[in-house]
Amino acid sequence: MKVLYFAWVREKLGCSEETLNLPPEVRTARQLALHLAARGPSYANVFGALGNLNLAIDQEHASWDQDLGAAQEVAFFPPVTGG
Amino acid sequence: MQVSVQEADFDSAAEALALTQGRKDIGAVVTFEGRVRADDGLSALTLEHYPGMTEAEIARHVAAAQARWPLAGVRIIHRIGRLGPGERIVLVITASAHRQSAFEAAEFLMDYLKTRAPFWKQEQYGDGARWVEARADDLDAARRWQSPAKR
């Protein structure tokens, strides 16, 4: 699965995109965030608290308890600030 | 409906002309242009976005606007990259037979561009930069469109 990071999430992780092979127990976006939080200090810093993070599954806004299903692409980012 | 995400500047009058040229059914054209303010000594703004999702998300909102108001035309341009104070950031043009539809649809589209389209602004000051935080009043502005029709 392709995982994308934007804005300060990208900066804190020092990475904009990576491809992960996820264990089968990772089924929801929240479980993916927990899985990522265990990858190291910068990941723990970003994914330790989800209150200030949003996500998209296959380029649509999604919620933490949404099933990842057969998603190709998941993105994590701060609340948007365009316009 | 035409949506562009681009680094280049745009000409709002030329875009409005292109949208309406030769049309005899359009009685109202609303053009909204958003610009960078030099608040608190801001030296520049850098806009990042999510290529692919940005275009898809804006297209979903344009479709929602078209379902809600009788629109004869919509043009959206959102700039990305580094922008200085006074520069144009965003353009929304809505055209309709009557003004109420054009005004409301333009506000609707701007409210959703601010709260749903995946753009992020970083502000640069003399010696540092900070990511802009989402504003509660922008979310309130978008929320007012949620009832009774679609979000």
Tab-separated table of N, CA, C and O in Angstrom, chain A:
chain	number	residue	atom	x	y	z
A	1	MET	N	0.844	-1.194	0.000
A	1	MET	CA	0.000	0.000	0.000
A	1	MET	C	0.883	1.250	0.000
A	1	MET	O	1.884	1.311	0.697
A	2	LYS	N	0.452	2.231	-0.795
A	2	LYS	CA	1.190	3.495	-0.835
A	2	LYS	C	0.674	4.395	0.284
A	2	LYS	O	-0.539	4.551	0.443
A	3	VAL	N	1.594	4.972	1.070
A	3	VAL	CA	1.205	5.877	2.147
A	3	VAL	C	1.856	7.235	1.874
A	3	VAL	O	3.065	7.312	1.620
A	4	LEU	N	1.039	8.291	1.886
A	4	LEU	CA	1.514	9.640	1.565
A	4	LEU	C	1.393	10.546	2.784
A	4	LEU	O	0.473	10.402	3.589
A	5	TYR	N	2.328	11.494	2.881
A	5	TYR	CA	2.315	12.454	3.994
A	5	TYR	C	2.425	13.858	3.436
A	5	TYR	O	3.200	14.108	2.502
A	6	PHE	N	1.674	14.784	4.036
A	6	PHE	CA	1.684	16.169	3.550
A	6	PHE	C	1.926	17.157	4.691
A	6	PHE	O	1.663	16.864	5.865
A	7	ALA	N	2.407	18.347	4.294
A	7	ALA	CA	2.598	19.503	5.196
A	7	ALA	C	3.491	19.102	6.374
A	7	ALA	O	4.518	18.474	6.161
A	8	TRP	N	3.100	19.456	7.630
A	8	TRP	CA	4.036	19.177	8.733
A	8	TRP	C	4.175	17.689	9.034
A	8	TRP	O	5.161	17.269	9.641
A	9	VAL	N	3.236	16.885	8.588
A	9	VAL	CA	3.396	15.429	8.755
A	9	VAL	C	4.596	14.975	7.920
A	9	VAL	O	5.480	14.253	8.405
A	10	ARG	N	4.664	15.432	6.690
A	10	ARG	CA	5.788	15.133	5.795
A	10	ARG	C	7.105	15.642	6.389
A	10	ARG	O	8.109	14.930	6.402
A	11	GLU	N	7.067	16.868	6.902
A	11	GLU	CA	8.299	17.452	7.461
A	11	GLU	C	8.790	16.679	8.687
A	11	GLU	O	9.981	16.413	8.820
A	12	LYS	N	7.866	16.329	9.583
A	12	LYS	CA	8.277	15.630	10.810
A	12	LYS	C	8.816	14.232	10.519
A	12	LYS	O	9.695	13.746	11.227
A	13	LEU	N	8.259	13.594	9.481
A	13	LEU	CA	8.709	12.237	9.154
A	13	LEU	C	9.912	12.264	8.216
A	13	LEU	O	10.588	11.259	8.039
A	14	GLY	N	10.149	13.414	7.583
A	14	GLY	CA	11.239	13.503	6.616
A	14	GLY	C	10.991	12.623	5.408
A	14	GLY	O	11.926	12.068	4.808
A	15	CYS	N	9.717	12.476	5.038
A	15	CYS	CA	9.359	11.521	3.985
A	15	CYS	C	7.998	11.928	3.420
A	15	CYS	O	7.107	12.303	4.178
A	16	SER	N	7.854	11.901	2.099
A	16	SER	CA	6.570	12.294	1.523
A	16	SER	C	5.742	11.088	1.075
A	16	SER	O	4.537	11.185	0.918
A	17	GLU	N	6.410	9.970	0.880
A	17	GLU	CA	5.692	8.815	0.324
A	17	GLU	C	6.487	7.537	0.576
A	17	GLU	O	7.706	7.541	0.460
A	18	GLU	N	5.799	6.481	0.960
A	18	GLU	CA	6.468	5.184	1.080
A	18	GLU	C	5.482	4.066	0.771
A	18	GLU	O	4.269	4.262	0.812
A	19	THR	N	6.041	2.910	0.435
A	19	THR	CA	5.198	1.755	0.133
A	19	THR	C	5.393	0.729	1.240
A	19	THR	O	6.518	0.359	1.558
A	20	LEU	N	4.286	0.330	1.855
A	20	LEU	CA	4.358	-0.565	3.009
A	20	LEU	C	3.639	-1.877	2.735
A	20	LEU	O	2.605	-1.910	2.075
A	21	ASN	N	4.211	-2.944	3.282
A	21	ASN	CA	3.503	-4.226	3.313
A	21	ASN	C	2.923	-4.368	4.709
A	21	ASN	O	3.665	-4.489	5.682
A	22	LEU	N	1.623	-4.331	4.812
A	22	LEU	CA	0.994	-4.294	6.134
A	22	LEU	C	0.626	-5.688	6.617
A	22	LEU	O	0.170	-6.531	5.831
A	23	PRO	N	0.814	-5.942	7.930
A	23	PRO	CA	0.359	-7.220	8.480
A	23	PRO	C	-1.165	-7.305	8.402
A	23	PRO	O	-1.842	-6.280	8.424
A	24	PRO	N	-1.689	-8.522	8.318
A	24	PRO	CA	-3.139	-8.682	8.092
A	24	PRO	C	-4.003	-8.093	9.206
A	24	PRO	O	-5.161	-7.760	8.965
A	25	GLU	N	-3.429	-7.935	10.434
A	25	GLU	CA	-4.268	-7.399	11.516
A	25	GLU	C	-4.522	-5.894	11.366
A	25	GLU	O	-5.360	-5.343	12.068
A	26	VAL	N	-3.819	-5.235	10.457
A	26	VAL	CA	-4.075	-3.803	10.211
A	26	VAL	C	-5.227	-3.687	9.220
A	26	VAL	O	-5.063	-3.908	8.020
A	27	ARG	N	-6.403	-3.399	9.753
A	27	ARG	CA	-7.602	-3.380	8.893
A	27	ARG	C	-8.239	-2.009	8.775
A	27	ARG	O	-8.939	-1.739	7.805
A	28	THR	N	-8.065	-1.146	9.780
A	28	THR	CA	-8.684	0.183	9.722
A	28	THR	C	-7.590	1.257	9.690
A	28	THR	O	-6.414	0.976	9.952
A	29	ALA	N	-8.003	2.481	9.399
A	29	ALA	CA	-7.059	3.602	9.366
A	29	ALA	C	-6.429	3.797	10.740
A	29	ALA	O	-5.240	4.095	10.852
A	30	ARG	N	-7.221	3.625	11.812
A	30	ARG	CA	-6.687	3.786	13.163
A	30	ARG	C	-5.605	2.733	13.443
A	30	ARG	O	-4.559	3.037	14.024
A	31	GLN	N	-5.847	1.507	13.004
A	31	GLN	CA	-4.846	0.445	13.199
A	31	GLN	C	-3.585	0.725	12.388
A	31	GLN	O	-2.471	0.441	12.822
A	32	LEU	N	-3.772	1.334	11.208
A	32	LEU	CA	-2.605	1.714	10.401
A	32	LEU	C	-1.796	2.788	11.130
A	32	LEU	O	-0.556	2.733	11.171
A	33	ALA	N	-2.485	3.758	11.734
A	33	ALA	CA	-1.790	4.820	12.468
A	33	ALA	C	-1.024	4.242	13.659
A	33	ALA	O	0.120	4.631	13.923
A	34	LEU	N	-1.627	3.283	14.367
A	34	LEU	CA	-0.951	2.629	15.505
A	34	LEU	C	0.277	1.860	15.025
A	34	LEU	O	1.343	1.896	15.641
A	35	HIS	N	0.115	1.190	13.903
A	35	HIS	CA	1.214	0.432	13.297
A	35	HIS	C	2.358	1.378	12.938
A	35	HIS	O	3.531	1.093	13.210
A	36	LEU	N	2.015	2.525	12.356
A	36	LEU	CA	3.037	3.510	11.970
A	36	LEU	C	3.710	4.106	13.204
A	36	LEU	O	4.928	4.316	13.215
A	37	ALA	N	2.928	4.355	14.260
A	37	ALA	CA	3.468	4.979	15.478
A	37	ALA	C	4.587	4.141	16.080
A	37	ALA	O	5.481	4.663	16.747
A	38	ALA	N	4.569	2.828	15.805
A	38	ALA	CA	5.564	1.924	16.389
A	38	ALA	C	6.850	1.857	15.554
A	38	ALA	O	7.783	1.132	15.905
A	39	ARG	N	6.911	2.646	14.462
A	39	ARG	CA	8.070	2.521	13.563
A	39	ARG	C	9.278	3.341	13.993
A	39	ARG	O	10.346	3.204	13.408
A	40	GLY	N	9.108	4.218	14.985
A	40	GLY	CA	10.257	5.022	15.412
A	40	GLY	C	9.794	6.308	16.067
A	40	GLY	O	8.600	6.611	16.056
A	41	PRO	N	10.754	7.060	16.633
A	41	PRO	CA	10.396	8.260	17.396
A	41	PRO	C	9.628	9.311	16.581
A	41	PRO	O	8.664	9.892	17.082
A	42	SER	N	10.031	9.573	15.331
A	42	SER	CA	9.335	10.604	14.563
A	42	SER	C	7.913	10.147	14.230
A	42	SER	O	6.973	10.942	14.251
A	43	TYR	N	7.739	8.852	13.968
A	43	TYR	CA	6.402	8.316	13.703
A	43	TYR	C	5.551	8.368	14.968
A	43	TYR	O	4.365	8.698	14.921
A	44	ALA	N	6.168	8.037	16.111
A	44	ALA	CA	5.434	8.084	17.383
A	44	ALA	C	4.981	9.516	17.662
A	44	ALA	O	3.880	9.757	18.143
A	45	ASN	N	5.846	10.468	17.304
A	45	ASN	CA	5.533	11.884	17.497
A	45	ASN	C	4.325	12.306	16.664
A	45	ASN	O	3.447	13.026	17.120
A	46	VAL	N	4.271	11.848	15.427
A	46	VAL	CA	3.166	12.232	14.531
A	46	VAL	C	1.895	11.435	14.847
A	46	VAL	O	0.803	12.004	14.908
A	47	PHE	N	2.031	10.135	15.044
A	47	PHE	CA	0.850	9.269	15.143
A	47	PHE	C	0.474	8.915	16.587
A	47	PHE	O	-0.439	8.130	16.813
A	48	GLY	N	1.177	9.507	17.552
A	48	GLY	CA	0.855	9.240	18.954
A	48	GLY	C	-0.490	9.803	19.363
A	48	GLY	O	-1.192	9.248	20.195
A	49	ALA	N	-0.866	10.934	18.772
A	49	ALA	CA	-2.172	11.537	19.033
A	49	ALA	C	-2.788	11.891	17.681
A	49	ALA	O	-2.151	12.543	16.867
A	50	LEU	N	-4.016	11.416	17.468
A	50	LEU	CA	-4.612	11.574	16.133
A	50	LEU	C	-5.536	12.777	16.031
A	50	LEU	O	-6.080	13.060	14.975
A	51	GLY	N	-5.685	13.509	17.154
A	51	GLY	CA	-6.645	14.607	17.202
A	51	GLY	C	-6.422	15.680	16.155
A	51	GLY	O	-7.361	16.300	15.680
A	52	ASN	N	-5.167	15.912	15.791
A	52	ASN	CA	-4.862	17.006	14.866
A	52	ASN	C	-4.513	16.499	13.469
A	52	ASN	O	-3.889	17.203	12.676
A	53	LEU	N	-4.880	15.249	13.183
A	53	LEU	CA	-4.561	14.647	11.882
A	53	LEU	C	-5.833	14.289	11.131
A	53	LEU	O	-6.824	13.894	11.739
A	54	ASN	N	-5.777	14.415	9.827
A	54	ASN	CA	-6.849	13.934	8.963
A	54	ASN	C	-6.268	12.905	8.008
A	54	ASN	O	-5.052	12.783	7.885
A	55	LEU	N	-7.162	12.202	7.319
A	55	LEU	CA	-6.667	11.194	6.387
A	55	LEU	C	-7.577	11.059	5.188
A	55	LEU	O	-8.736	11.485	5.214
A	56	ALA	N	-7.016	10.472	4.141
A	56	ALA	CA	-7.799	10.148	2.956
A	56	ALA	C	-7.469	8.720	2.549
A	56	ALA	O	-6.324	8.276	2.682
A	57	ILE	N	-8.494	8.004	2.107
A	57	ILE	CA	-8.298	6.661	1.568
A	57	ILE	C	-8.644	6.714	0.090
A	57	ILE	O	-9.748	7.159	-0.281
A	58	ASP	N	-7.707	6.320	-0.747
A	58	ASP	CA	-7.876	6.400	-2.200
A	58	ASP	C	-8.417	7.769	-2.633
A	58	ASP	O	-9.368	7.878	-3.407
A	59	GLN	N	-7.781	8.820	-2.087
A	59	GLN	CA	-8.033	10.206	-2.486
A	59	GLN	C	-9.417	10.733	-2.128
A	59	GLN	O	-9.923	11.670	-2.746
A	60	GLU	N	-10.039	10.132	-1.082
A	60	GLU	CA	-11.279	10.692	-0.537
A	60	GLU	C	-11.124	10.823	0.972
A	60	GLU	O	-10.584	9.915	1.621
A	61	HIS	N	-11.634	11.936	1.530
A	61	HIS	CA	-11.581	12.114	2.981
A	61	HIS	C	-12.183	10.883	3.657
A	61	HIS	O	-13.191	10.336	3.195
A	62	ALA	N	-11.559	10.450	4.753
A	62	ALA	CA	-12.001	9.224	5.418
A	62	ALA	C	-11.929	9.413	6.927
A	62	ALA	O	-11.349	10.383	7.422
A	63	SER	N	-12.539	8.458	7.661
A	63	SER	CA	-12.506	8.527	9.125
A	63	SER	C	-11.608	7.413	9.664
A	63	SER	O	-11.306	6.443	8.963
A	64	TRP	N	-11.194	7.570	10.901
A	64	TRP	CA	-10.208	6.653	11.481
A	64	TRP	C	-10.706	5.220	11.556
A	64	TRP	O	-9.913	4.281	11.495
A	65	ASP	N	-12.016	5.043	11.726
A	65	ASP	CA	-12.512	3.678	11.883
A	65	ASP	C	-12.965	3.052	10.571
A	65	ASP	O	-13.519	1.959	10.547
A	66	GLN	N	-12.688	3.772	9.493
A	66	GLN	CA	-13.030	3.240	8.174
A	66	GLN	C	-12.118	2.050	7.847
A	66	GLN	O	-10.920	2.060	8.145
A	67	ASP	N	-12.711	1.053	7.234
A	67	ASP	CA	-11.978	-0.136	6.815
A	67	ASP	C	-11.069	0.218	5.643
A	67	ASP	O	-11.490	0.892	4.713
A	68	LEU	N	-9.836	-0.243	5.683
A	68	LEU	CA	-8.923	0.039	4.563
A	68	LEU	C	-9.289	-0.774	3.327
A	68	LEU	O	-8.979	-0.383	2.210
A	69	GLY	N	-9.947	-1.912	3.549
A	69	GLY	CA	-10.378	-2.743	2.422
A	69	GLY	C	-9.230	-3.017	1.484
A	69	GLY	O	-8.139	-3.390	1.905
A	70	ALA	N	-9.459	-2.766	0.196
A	70	ALA	CA	-8.424	-3.007	-0.816
A	70	ALA	C	-7.775	-1.693	-1.237
A	70	ALA	O	-7.348	-1.543	-2.383
A	71	ALA	N	-7.701	-0.734	-0.294
A	71	ALA	CA	-7.177	0.595	-0.643
A	71	ALA	C	-5.778	0.511	-1.242
A	71	ALA	O	-4.927	-0.256	-0.794
A	72	GLN	N	-5.538	1.333	-2.256
A	72	GLN	CA	-4.229	1.417	-2.900
A	72	GLN	C	-3.370	2.492	-2.250
A	72	GLN	O	-2.153	2.428	-2.287
A	73	GLU	N	-4.058	3.525	-1.704
A	73	GLU	CA	-3.339	4.718	-1.288
A	73	GLU	C	-4.012	5.334	-0.059
A	73	GLU	O	-5.214	5.560	-0.070
A	74	VAL	N	-3.223	5.555	0.978
A	74	VAL	CA	-3.723	6.231	2.178
A	74	VAL	C	-2.838	7.443	2.425
A	74	VAL	O	-1.615	7.362	2.287
A	75	ALA	N	-3.445	8.573	2.754
A	75	ALA	CA	-2.676	9.795	3.001
A	75	ALA	C	-3.009	10.345	4.378
A	75	ALA	O	-4.164	10.290	4.816
A	76	PHE	N	-1.990	10.882	5.064
A	76	PHE	CA	-2.170	11.518	6.372
A	76	PHE	C	-1.712	12.958	6.268
A	76	PHE	O	-0.657	13.240	5.685
A	77	PHE	N	-2.504	13.869	6.848
A	77	PHE	CA	-2.190	15.297	6.716
A	77	PHE	C	-2.912	16.093	7.800
A	77	PHE	O	-3.880	15.610	8.383
A	78	PRO	N	-2.431	17.336	8.045
A	78	PRO	CA	-3.139	18.208	8.979
A	78	PRO	C	-4.444	18.693	8.359
A	78	PRO	O	-4.629	18.571	7.142
A	79	PRO	N	-5.335	19.290	9.164
A	79	PRO	CA	-6.533	19.912	8.593
A	79	PRO	C	-6.144	20.864	7.458
A	79	PRO	O	-5.136	21.564	7.564
A	80	VAL	N	-6.945	20.856	6.394
A	80	VAL	CA	-6.564	21.601	5.184
A	80	VAL	C	-6.729	23.110	5.400
A	80	VAL	O	-7.551	23.551	6.210
A	81	THR	N	-5.936	23.890	4.652
A	81	THR	CA	-5.948	25.354	4.818
A	81	THR	C	-5.818	26.078	3.478
A	81	THR	O	-5.058	27.031	3.347
A	82	GLY	N	-6.568	25.603	2.467
A	82	GLY	CA	-6.495	26.263	1.159
A	82	GLY	C	-7.419	27.466	1.070
A	82	GLY	O	-7.893	27.985	2.069
A	83	GLY	N	-7.647	27.864	-0.171
A	83	GLY	CA	-8.575	28.967	-0.422
A	83	GLY	C	-7.896	30.324	-0.372
A	83	GLY	O	-6.758	30.438	0.044
